[in-house]
Amino acid sequence: MKHDLIILGGGPAGLAAAITAYDAGLRDILIVERDKELGGILNQCIHSGFGLHTFKEELTGPEYAARFIAGVKERKIPYVLNTMALHVSPEKEVTLMNRTDGVQTVKAEAIVLAMGCRERSRGALNIPGYRPAGIYSAGTAQRLVNIEGFMPGREVVILGSGDIGLIMARRMTLEGAKVKVVAELMPYSGGLKRNIVQCLDDFGIPLKLSHTVVDIRGQKRVEGVTIAAVDEHNKPIPGTEEEYDCDTLLLSCGLIPENELSREMGVSINPVTSGPVVNESLETSVPGVFAAGNVLHVHDLVDFVSEEAGAAGRAAAEYVLAGSVDAERNEIPVKFEGGVRYTVPAKIDPKFVKEAITIRFRVGAVMKNRIVSVWMDGEQVSKKRRQIMAPGEMEEVKLTREQFDAHPDLKELLIRVEEV
């Protein structure tokens, strides 16, 4: 069996990529989703705050997903559920497995990677103490409360201030639990400022920065945790320990893009993002394989996931409709300095930029009163002032076709962050 385009993942990225690929003229598309329904993680995100950029209105996660699911169904784009992708070869042969068809191999002209991300587990955090019941990732707790109707606990400590952890602090409180503290290892929150205000400040939940869990008490069930302040090397400071009695510990300590399949097929991975290295078309190092959404780099807003995935879907369609011909490329790496951690895309061939291109990036620390400027061959082509930038919030710059045309022999592209 063969398809023009296979999209791995039926969450917000996969759905958006499928719709835009279809609208760009591609008809032979297959979406592969391992869960029992489309929508991905949005199905358990019953809070509002989605869609402000995409639809200019505030939606819940399921409402946002429903609009894209409806778009897929209106176009009659095929999809399979409860289906795992076990392997993807460099030749774009995808091995799938489900209960109905067993194991089968499907060939694709192009692939969009949209597998999303997973939470960092306790095992990756090296927290000392026993292994009792009552320790959950924040996302698991969210699913238990919002979909399964099960309360994980009543007295809660949260480690990590990622957006899911902040949102679950509010959610658990609304369900009657007592959230005693949110401890964050870094000297800044990993979540959006609005979530700190709406989920912690509005409910009187303390946020302790530069703190971590150093011990977990209890053998059968969590009975309490010890948190302590950390120094500049993230090492606990003796004498700063604080005891909290609790029956539940939620972990919200970062997200990891799901790229095991990508690595197997030989896709180059950025060590900073743990996602694929992509060019201006969001194409990976394997021709005809594109990536978008949280599998590429962890986003703060789903609206940006959809926008990015739309670009990947269009590029995949163009690749297939052009007959998979690889044109000669002259890729310029996107350089950065002044605290920028990475950029997506990581490299650009100017001749493939259409009307404009968005370059997204994150900074490595909280910064105030900065200028973000873009330089082409030593000439400043754009700048904007930012009152505050933080690692938890995505930044972006947009470059136009006209700016590239003004530098026909472009050799260097630089994004610089500097003090005002």
Tab-separated table of C-alpha atoms in Angstrom:
chain	number	residue	atom	x	y	z
A	1	MET	CA	0.000	0.000	0.000
A	2	LYS	CA	1.209	3.501	-0.789
A	3	HIS	CA	0.091	7.051	0.070
A	4	ASP	CA	1.275	10.419	-1.128
A	5	LEU	CA	1.424	11.744	2.436
A	6	ILE	CA	1.372	9.991	5.795
A	7	ILE	CA	0.967	12.134	8.894
A	8	LEU	CA	2.137	10.535	12.121
A	9	GLY	CA	-0.053	11.947	14.877
A	10	GLY	CA	-3.686	13.070	14.972
A	11	GLY	CA	-3.268	15.898	17.468
A	12	PRO	CA	-3.402	19.616	16.668
A	13	ALA	CA	-0.243	19.495	14.526
A	14	GLY	CA	-1.277	16.459	12.496
A	15	LEU	CA	-4.798	17.772	11.897
A	16	ALA	CA	-3.602	21.196	10.744
A	17	ALA	CA	-0.977	19.645	8.463
A	18	ALA	CA	-3.570	17.368	6.876
A	19	ILE	CA	-6.015	20.200	6.190
A	20	THR	CA	-3.438	22.505	4.610
A	21	ALA	CA	-1.920	19.684	2.536
A	22	TYR	CA	-5.398	18.873	1.214
A	23	ASP	CA	-6.146	22.516	0.462
A	24	ALA	CA	-2.811	22.736	-1.377
A	25	GLY	CA	-4.026	20.063	-3.812
A	26	LEU	CA	-2.989	16.766	-2.239
A	27	ARG	CA	-5.696	14.113	-1.991
A	28	ASP	CA	-3.991	10.833	-1.010
A	29	ILE	CA	-3.396	11.541	2.705
A	30	LEU	CA	-3.459	9.212	5.710
A	31	ILE	CA	-3.424	10.343	9.363
A	32	VAL	CA	-2.114	7.766	11.836
A	33	GLU	CA	-3.207	8.197	15.474
A	34	ARG	CA	-2.340	5.823	18.331
A	35	ASP	CA	-5.197	6.957	20.599
A	36	LYS	CA	-8.872	5.998	20.249
A	37	GLU	CA	-9.858	9.425	18.915
A	38	LEU	CA	-8.395	12.409	17.111
A	39	GLY	CA	-7.426	15.567	18.968
A	40	GLY	CA	-4.374	14.491	20.928
A	41	ILE	CA	-3.644	16.105	24.272
A	42	LEU	CA	-6.275	18.792	23.645
A	43	ASN	CA	-9.012	16.328	24.596
A	44	GLN	CA	-8.004	16.491	28.244
A	45	CYS	CA	-7.337	20.250	28.329
A	46	ILE	CA	-10.811	21.391	29.352
A	47	HIS	CA	-9.636	24.849	30.462
A	48	SER	CA	-10.073	27.860	28.191
A	49	GLY	CA	-7.379	29.968	26.567
A	50	PHE	CA	-7.061	28.234	23.189
A	51	GLY	CA	-7.750	29.758	19.799
A	52	LEU	CA	-7.193	33.447	20.512
A	53	HIS	CA	-4.746	33.752	17.599
A	54	THR	CA	-6.296	31.195	15.239
A	55	PHE	CA	-10.014	31.882	15.686
A	56	LYS	CA	-9.959	35.260	17.520
A	57	GLU	CA	-12.027	33.755	20.325
A	58	GLU	CA	-11.365	31.846	23.526
A	59	LEU	CA	-11.997	28.095	23.349
A	60	THR	CA	-11.373	25.043	25.499
A	61	GLY	CA	-8.973	22.370	24.263
A	62	PRO	CA	-11.728	20.006	23.041
A	63	GLU	CA	-13.511	22.888	21.284
A	64	TYR	CA	-10.296	23.900	19.530
A	65	ALA	CA	-9.604	20.315	18.461
A	66	ALA	CA	-13.199	19.846	17.286
A	67	ARG	CA	-12.826	22.616	14.714
A	68	PHE	CA	-9.837	20.897	13.111
A	69	ILE	CA	-11.426	17.440	13.376
A	70	ALA	CA	-14.463	18.838	11.575
A	71	GLY	CA	-12.155	20.222	8.892
A	72	VAL	CA	-10.590	16.794	8.372
A	73	LYS	CA	-13.984	15.091	8.164
A	74	GLU	CA	-15.432	17.702	5.806
A	75	ARG	CA	-12.561	17.018	3.418
A	76	LYS	CA	-12.976	13.253	3.926
A	77	ILE	CA	-9.287	12.858	4.767
A	78	PRO	CA	-8.744	9.203	5.827
A	79	TYR	CA	-7.402	8.430	9.293
A	80	VAL	CA	-6.752	5.327	11.369
A	81	LEU	CA	-7.101	5.205	15.160
A	82	ASN	CA	-5.646	2.875	17.785
A	83	THR	CA	-2.691	2.415	15.431
A	84	MET	CA	0.957	2.531	16.446
A	85	ALA	CA	3.787	3.466	14.109
A	86	LEU	CA	6.523	1.016	15.041
A	87	HIS	CA	9.223	2.019	12.581
A	88	VAL	CA	9.932	4.448	9.763
A	89	SER	CA	12.701	3.694	7.294
A	90	PRO	CA	14.855	6.302	5.507
A	91	GLU	CA	12.939	5.273	2.341
A	92	LYS	CA	9.732	6.471	4.057
A	93	GLU	CA	8.286	3.007	4.641
A	94	VAL	CA	6.116	3.108	7.762
A	95	THR	CA	5.439	-0.040	9.793
A	96	LEU	CA	2.029	0.183	11.468
A	97	MET	CA	0.267	-2.076	13.940
A	98	ASN	CA	-3.287	-2.304	15.237
A	99	ARG	CA	-5.688	-4.994	16.418
A	100	THR	CA	-7.680	-5.078	13.177
A	101	ASP	CA	-4.965	-5.316	10.546
A	102	GLY	CA	-2.028	-6.567	12.597
A	103	VAL	CA	1.356	-5.414	11.332
A	104	GLN	CA	1.562	-3.808	7.901
A	105	THR	CA	4.022	-1.646	5.997
A	106	VAL	CA	2.872	1.427	4.122
A	107	LYS	CA	5.003	3.485	1.723
A	108	ALA	CA	4.801	7.267	1.595
A	109	GLU	CA	6.027	9.876	-0.852
A	110	ALA	CA	6.212	12.341	2.033
A	111	ILE	CA	5.793	12.197	5.814
A	112	VAL	CA	4.864	14.823	8.380
A	113	LEU	CA	6.137	14.041	11.872
A	114	ALA	CA	3.535	15.272	14.363
A	115	MET	CA	3.954	12.884	17.296
A	116	GLY	CA	3.961	15.579	19.966
A	117	CYS	CA	5.908	15.226	23.198
A	118	ARG	CA	5.924	13.419	26.526
A	119	GLU	CA	6.538	14.483	30.095
A	120	ARG	CA	9.832	14.011	31.884
A	121	SER	CA	9.387	11.147	34.346
A	122	ARG	CA	10.481	10.819	37.957
A	123	GLY	CA	13.207	8.412	36.863
A	124	ALA	CA	14.758	11.170	34.771
A	125	LEU	CA	14.733	13.564	37.726
A	126	ASN	CA	16.699	11.421	40.199
A	127	ILE	CA	14.605	12.397	43.215
A	128	PRO	CA	15.706	10.410	46.290
A	129	GLY	CA	13.250	8.599	48.570
A	130	TYR	CA	10.874	5.662	48.354
A	131	ARG	CA	8.699	4.787	45.342
A	132	PRO	CA	5.227	5.008	46.895
A	133	ALA	CA	1.850	5.495	45.236
A	134	GLY	CA	0.735	9.093	44.787
A	135	ILE	CA	3.440	10.341	42.404
A	136	TYR	CA	2.051	11.421	39.034
A	137	SER	CA	3.130	13.487	36.105
A	138	ALA	CA	0.949	16.580	35.829
A	139	GLY	CA	-0.415	15.406	32.478
A	140	THR	CA	-1.399	12.024	33.900
A	141	ALA	CA	-3.190	13.756	36.765
A	142	GLN	CA	-4.935	16.008	34.248
A	143	ARG	CA	-6.232	13.008	32.322
A	144	LEU	CA	-7.372	11.262	35.510
A	145	VAL	CA	-9.341	14.300	36.705
A	146	ASN	CA	-10.724	15.598	33.405
A	147	ILE	CA	-11.417	12.368	31.496
A	148	GLU	CA	-11.496	9.492	33.996
A	149	GLY	CA	-13.219	11.445	36.782
A	150	PHE	CA	-10.683	10.279	39.372
A	151	MET	CA	-9.014	12.496	41.979
A	152	PRO	CA	-5.350	11.517	42.446
A	153	GLY	CA	-5.168	13.038	45.937
A	154	ARG	CA	-6.281	15.723	48.355
A	155	GLU	CA	-3.088	17.301	49.681
A	156	VAL	CA	-0.766	18.161	46.833
A	157	VAL	CA	2.770	19.396	46.237
A	158	ILE	CA	3.812	20.216	42.668
A	159	LEU	CA	7.409	20.078	41.461
A	160	GLY	CA	8.030	22.178	38.382
A	161	SER	CA	6.204	25.231	37.088
A	162	GLY	CA	5.549	24.224	33.505
A	163	ASP	CA	2.182	25.220	32.108
A	164	ILE	CA	0.575	21.834	32.788
A	165	GLY	CA	1.695	21.948	36.416
A	166	LEU	CA	0.373	25.489	36.865
A	167	ILE	CA	-2.955	24.588	35.284
A	168	MET	CA	-3.240	21.469	37.462
A	169	ALA	CA	-2.591	23.554	40.582
A	170	ARG	CA	-5.772	25.449	39.752
A	171	ARG	CA	-7.668	22.366	38.609
A	172	MET	CA	-6.923	20.380	41.762
A	173	THR	CA	-7.899	23.372	43.893
A	174	LEU	CA	-11.213	23.726	42.082
A	175	GLU	CA	-11.887	20.026	42.731
A	176	GLY	CA	-11.385	20.516	46.459
A	177	ALA	CA	-7.750	19.544	46.935
A	178	LYS	CA	-5.252	21.670	48.875
A	179	VAL	CA	-2.206	22.571	46.776
A	180	LYS	CA	0.411	23.499	49.348
A	181	VAL	CA	3.275	24.725	47.192
A	182	VAL	CA	4.734	24.726	43.697
A	183	ALA	CA	8.520	24.280	43.769
A	184	GLU	CA	10.632	25.236	40.748
A	185	LEU	CA	14.290	24.295	40.358
A	186	MET	CA	15.125	27.244	38.118
A	187	PRO	CA	15.146	30.902	39.245
A	188	TYR	CA	12.248	31.536	36.832
A	189	SER	CA	8.983	29.806	35.967
A	190	GLY	CA	8.791	27.531	32.960
A	191	GLY	CA	5.206	28.563	32.244
A	192	LEU	CA	3.352	31.498	30.778
A	193	LYS	CA	3.029	34.589	32.943
A	194	ARG	CA	-0.746	34.529	32.595
A	195	ASN	CA	-0.849	31.005	34.023
A	196	ILE	CA	1.192	32.071	37.060
A	197	VAL	CA	-1.331	34.826	37.716
A	198	GLN	CA	-4.516	32.913	36.938
A	199	CYS	CA	-3.547	29.526	38.386
A	200	LEU	CA	-1.360	30.390	41.402
A	201	ASP	CA	-1.736	34.028	42.434
A	202	ASP	CA	-5.529	34.038	42.121
A	203	PHE	CA	-5.739	31.026	44.457
A	204	GLY	CA	-3.039	31.997	46.930
A	205	ILE	CA	-0.765	29.089	45.989
A	206	PRO	CA	2.905	29.870	46.746
A	207	LEU	CA	5.575	29.491	44.056
A	208	LYS	CA	9.065	28.846	45.389
A	209	LEU	CA	11.718	29.467	42.749
A	210	SER	CA	15.192	27.897	43.033
A	211	HIS	CA	13.734	25.044	45.111
A	212	THR	CA	13.463	21.308	44.496
A	213	VAL	CA	12.245	18.121	46.155
A	214	VAL	CA	15.058	16.411	48.053
A	215	ASP	CA	13.116	13.606	49.767
A	216	ILE	CA	9.830	11.736	49.524
A	217	ARG	CA	8.387	10.146	52.652
A	218	GLY	CA	6.043	7.183	52.755
A	219	GLN	CA	6.352	3.587	51.612
A	220	LYS	CA	2.905	2.503	50.411
A	221	ARG	CA	1.556	6.013	49.770
A	222	VAL	CA	3.191	9.435	49.744
A	223	GLU	CA	3.034	10.895	53.251
A	224	GLY	CA	5.112	14.015	52.717
A	225	VAL	CA	7.959	15.615	50.819
A	226	THR	CA	10.956	17.738	51.710
A	227	ILE	CA	11.915	20.665	49.528
A	228	ALA	CA	15.075	22.749	49.770
A	229	ALA	CA	16.571	25.805	48.136
A	230	VAL	CA	19.283	25.245	45.525
A	231	ASP	CA	22.426	27.207	44.701
A	232	GLU	CA	23.518	28.532	41.319
A	233	HIS	CA	24.614	24.999	40.375
A	234	ASN	CA	21.155	23.606	41.253
A	235	LYS	CA	22.576	21.769	44.276
A	236	PRO	CA	20.422	21.681	47.446
A	237	ILE	CA	21.600	24.063	50.169
A	238	PRO	CA	21.872	22.336	53.580
A	239	GLY	CA	19.727	23.936	56.242
A	240	THR	CA	17.043	25.224	53.867
A	241	GLU	CA	14.835	22.118	54.027
A	242	GLU	CA	11.068	22.521	54.466
A	243	GLU	CA	8.669	19.673	55.268
A	244	TYR	CA	5.233	19.394	53.638
A	245	ASP	CA	2.694	16.743	54.596
A	246	CYS	CA	0.880	15.561	51.470
A	247	ASP	CA	-0.556	12.479	49.798
A	248	THR	CA	0.261	13.458	46.213
A	249	LEU	CA	3.287	14.775	44.310
A	250	LEU	CA	2.746	16.057	40.782
A	251	LEU	CA	5.728	16.432	38.450
A	252	SER	CA	5.756	19.174	35.820
A	253	CYS	CA	9.444	19.231	34.966
A	254	GLY	CA	9.548	19.686	31.243
A	255	LEU	CA	8.461	18.040	28.022
A	256	ILE	CA	10.503	15.884	25.661
A	257	PRO	CA	9.654	15.687	21.925
A	258	GLU	CA	8.742	12.130	20.847
A	259	ASN	CA	11.525	11.475	18.348
A	260	GLU	CA	12.421	7.807	18.677
A	261	LEU	CA	10.982	7.144	15.206
A	262	SER	CA	12.779	10.197	13.825
A	263	ARG	CA	16.142	9.006	15.151
A	264	GLU	CA	15.598	5.499	13.764
A	265	MET	CA	15.134	6.833	10.251
A	266	GLY	CA	18.260	8.986	10.477
A	267	VAL	CA	16.765	12.441	11.038
A	268	SER	CA	19.291	14.914	12.473
A	269	ILE	CA	18.270	16.022	15.974
A	270	ASN	CA	18.978	19.392	17.608
A	271	PRO	CA	20.543	18.656	21.036
A	272	VAL	CA	18.920	21.766	22.539
A	273	THR	CA	15.321	21.115	21.466
A	274	SER	CA	15.552	17.301	21.177
A	275	GLY	CA	13.608	17.828	17.944
A	276	PRO	CA	14.591	17.565	14.280
A	277	VAL	CA	16.817	20.124	12.595
A	278	VAL	CA	14.646	21.686	9.865
A	279	ASN	CA	14.982	24.179	7.046
A	280	GLU	CA	12.665	27.003	5.943
A	281	SER	CA	10.129	24.434	4.672
A	282	LEU	CA	10.215	22.563	8.005
A	283	GLU	CA	11.862	19.696	6.123
A	284	THR	CA	14.221	17.493	8.112
A	285	SER	CA	17.588	16.129	7.010
A	286	VAL	CA	15.712	13.247	5.314
A	287	PRO	CA	14.203	14.589	2.050
A	288	GLY	CA	10.416	14.473	2.026
A	289	VAL	CA	10.124	14.194	5.799
A	290	PHE	CA	8.727	17.267	7.544
A	291	ALA	CA	8.146	18.047	11.227
A	292	ALA	CA	5.877	20.426	13.137
A	293	GLY	CA	4.442	21.050	16.583
A	294	ASN	CA	5.816	19.726	19.831
A	295	VAL	CA	7.755	16.946	18.118
A	296	LEU	CA	9.862	19.727	16.582
A	297	HIS	CA	10.180	21.990	19.642
A	298	VAL	CA	7.941	22.477	22.653
A	299	HIS	CA	5.431	25.291	22.096
A	300	ASP	CA	3.668	27.521	24.583
A	301	LEU	CA	0.476	28.065	22.558
A	302	VAL	CA	-1.397	25.528	20.428
A	303	ASP	CA	-2.250	28.315	17.970
A	304	PHE	CA	1.424	28.429	16.987
A	305	VAL	CA	1.458	24.633	16.668
A	306	SER	CA	-1.376	24.843	14.142
A	307	GLU	CA	0.292	27.672	12.219
A	308	GLU	CA	3.584	25.827	12.037
A	309	ALA	CA	1.936	22.530	11.079
A	310	GLY	CA	-0.003	24.305	8.361
A	311	ALA	CA	3.278	25.424	6.835
A	312	ALA	CA	4.645	21.866	7.061
A	313	GLY	CA	1.523	20.450	5.384
A	314	ARG	CA	1.773	22.916	2.499
A	315	ALA	CA	5.471	22.168	2.050
A	316	ALA	CA	4.805	18.414	2.047
A	317	ALA	CA	2.111	18.841	-0.585
A	318	GLU	CA	4.408	20.925	-2.763
A	319	TYR	CA	7.129	18.292	-2.404
A	320	VAL	CA	4.798	15.517	-3.599
A	321	LEU	CA	3.144	17.515	-6.377
A	322	ALA	CA	6.542	18.588	-7.702
A	323	GLY	CA	7.424	14.942	-8.189
A	324	SER	CA	9.755	14.703	-5.185
A	325	VAL	CA	12.502	16.421	-7.173
A	326	ASP	CA	15.208	17.711	-4.847
A	327	ALA	CA	16.291	21.096	-6.158
A	328	GLU	CA	19.833	22.259	-5.535
A	329	ARG	CA	19.962	23.990	-2.183
A	330	ASN	CA	22.153	26.705	-0.715
A	331	GLU	CA	21.240	26.678	2.964
A	332	ILE	CA	22.371	29.445	5.281
A	333	PRO	CA	22.509	28.562	8.993
A	334	VAL	CA	20.540	30.877	11.256
A	335	LYS	CA	23.097	32.165	13.746
A	336	PHE	CA	22.138	33.674	17.088
A	337	GLU	CA	23.699	35.382	20.091
A	338	GLY	CA	22.801	37.261	23.251
A	339	GLY	CA	21.046	34.472	25.110
A	340	VAL	CA	19.045	32.816	22.316
A	341	ARG	CA	19.036	29.016	22.847
A	342	TYR	CA	17.908	27.833	19.409
A	343	THR	CA	15.922	28.838	16.329
A	344	VAL	CA	13.344	27.046	14.201
A	345	PRO	CA	14.134	26.810	11.362
A	346	ALA	CA	17.843	26.250	11.934
A	347	LYS	CA	18.775	26.959	8.307
A	348	ILE	CA	17.217	28.796	5.381
A	349	ASP	CA	17.624	28.714	1.621
A	350	PRO	CA	16.438	32.207	0.633
A	351	LYS	CA	15.173	31.160	-2.796
A	352	PHE	CA	12.535	28.924	-1.176
A	353	VAL	CA	11.123	31.685	1.039
A	354	LYS	CA	7.779	32.836	-0.336
A	355	GLU	CA	6.068	36.011	0.934
A	356	ALA	CA	7.535	35.763	4.441
A	357	ILE	CA	9.007	33.381	6.970
A	358	THR	CA	8.605	33.205	10.746
A	359	ILE	CA	11.655	32.284	12.814
A	360	ARG	CA	10.748	31.141	16.339
A	361	PHE	CA	13.186	30.961	19.248
A	362	ARG	CA	13.492	30.849	23.012
A	363	VAL	CA	15.879	32.621	25.344
A	364	GLY	CA	17.761	30.941	28.174
A	365	ALA	CA	16.961	33.341	31.008
A	366	VAL	CA	14.595	36.116	32.021
A	367	MET	CA	15.623	39.275	30.181
A	368	LYS	CA	14.285	42.835	30.526
A	369	ASN	CA	14.550	45.819	28.186
A	370	ARG	CA	16.092	44.090	25.202
A	371	ILE	CA	16.334	44.728	21.487
A	372	VAL	CA	15.812	41.761	19.165
A	373	SER	CA	17.485	42.504	15.840
A	374	VAL	CA	18.061	40.584	12.622
A	375	TRP	CA	21.199	41.093	10.552
A	376	MET	CA	21.867	40.049	6.973
A	377	ASP	CA	25.542	40.123	5.991
A	378	GLY	CA	26.231	42.664	8.709
A	379	GLU	CA	23.287	44.951	7.872
A	380	GLN	CA	20.473	45.319	10.386
A	381	VAL	CA	17.212	44.574	8.579
A	382	SER	CA	14.789	44.584	11.510
A	383	LYS	CA	14.601	45.264	15.221
A	384	LYS	CA	11.969	45.325	17.907
A	385	ARG	CA	12.039	46.203	21.566
A	386	ARG	CA	10.954	43.631	24.149
A	387	GLN	CA	10.189	44.790	27.689
A	388	ILE	CA	10.582	41.261	29.022
A	389	MET	CA	11.451	37.856	27.616
A	390	ALA	CA	11.371	34.556	29.502
A	391	PRO	CA	12.278	30.938	28.729
A	392	GLY	CA	8.653	29.878	29.163
A	393	GLU	CA	7.415	32.039	26.292
A	394	MET	CA	8.178	31.651	22.601
A	395	GLU	CA	9.636	34.584	20.697
A	396	GLU	CA	9.540	35.158	16.968
A	397	VAL	CA	10.782	37.392	14.178
A	398	LYS	CA	9.301	37.617	10.699
A	399	LEU	CA	11.345	38.212	7.569
A	400	THR	CA	9.871	39.153	4.205
A	401	ARG	CA	10.680	38.110	0.677
A	402	GLU	CA	11.707	41.721	-0.015
A	403	GLN	CA	14.371	41.591	2.718
A	404	PHE	CA	15.911	38.494	1.160
A	405	ASP	CA	15.705	40.003	-2.343
A	406	ALA	CA	17.646	43.007	-1.083
A	407	HIS	CA	20.503	40.614	-0.205
A	408	PRO	CA	20.749	38.344	-3.271
A	409	ASP	CA	24.119	36.854	-2.301
A	410	LEU	CA	23.288	36.344	1.367
A	411	LYS	CA	26.037	34.604	3.310
A	412	GLU	CA	25.120	35.239	6.952
A	413	LEU	CA	21.845	35.547	8.854
A	414	LEU	CA	22.056	36.520	12.528
A	415	ILE	CA	19.496	37.026	15.309
A	416	ARG	CA	20.898	39.138	18.116
A	417	VAL	CA	19.467	40.011	21.531
A	418	GLU	CA	21.087	42.975	23.249
A	419	GLU	CA	20.354	45.450	26.011
A	420	VAL	CA	18.593	48.683	25.145
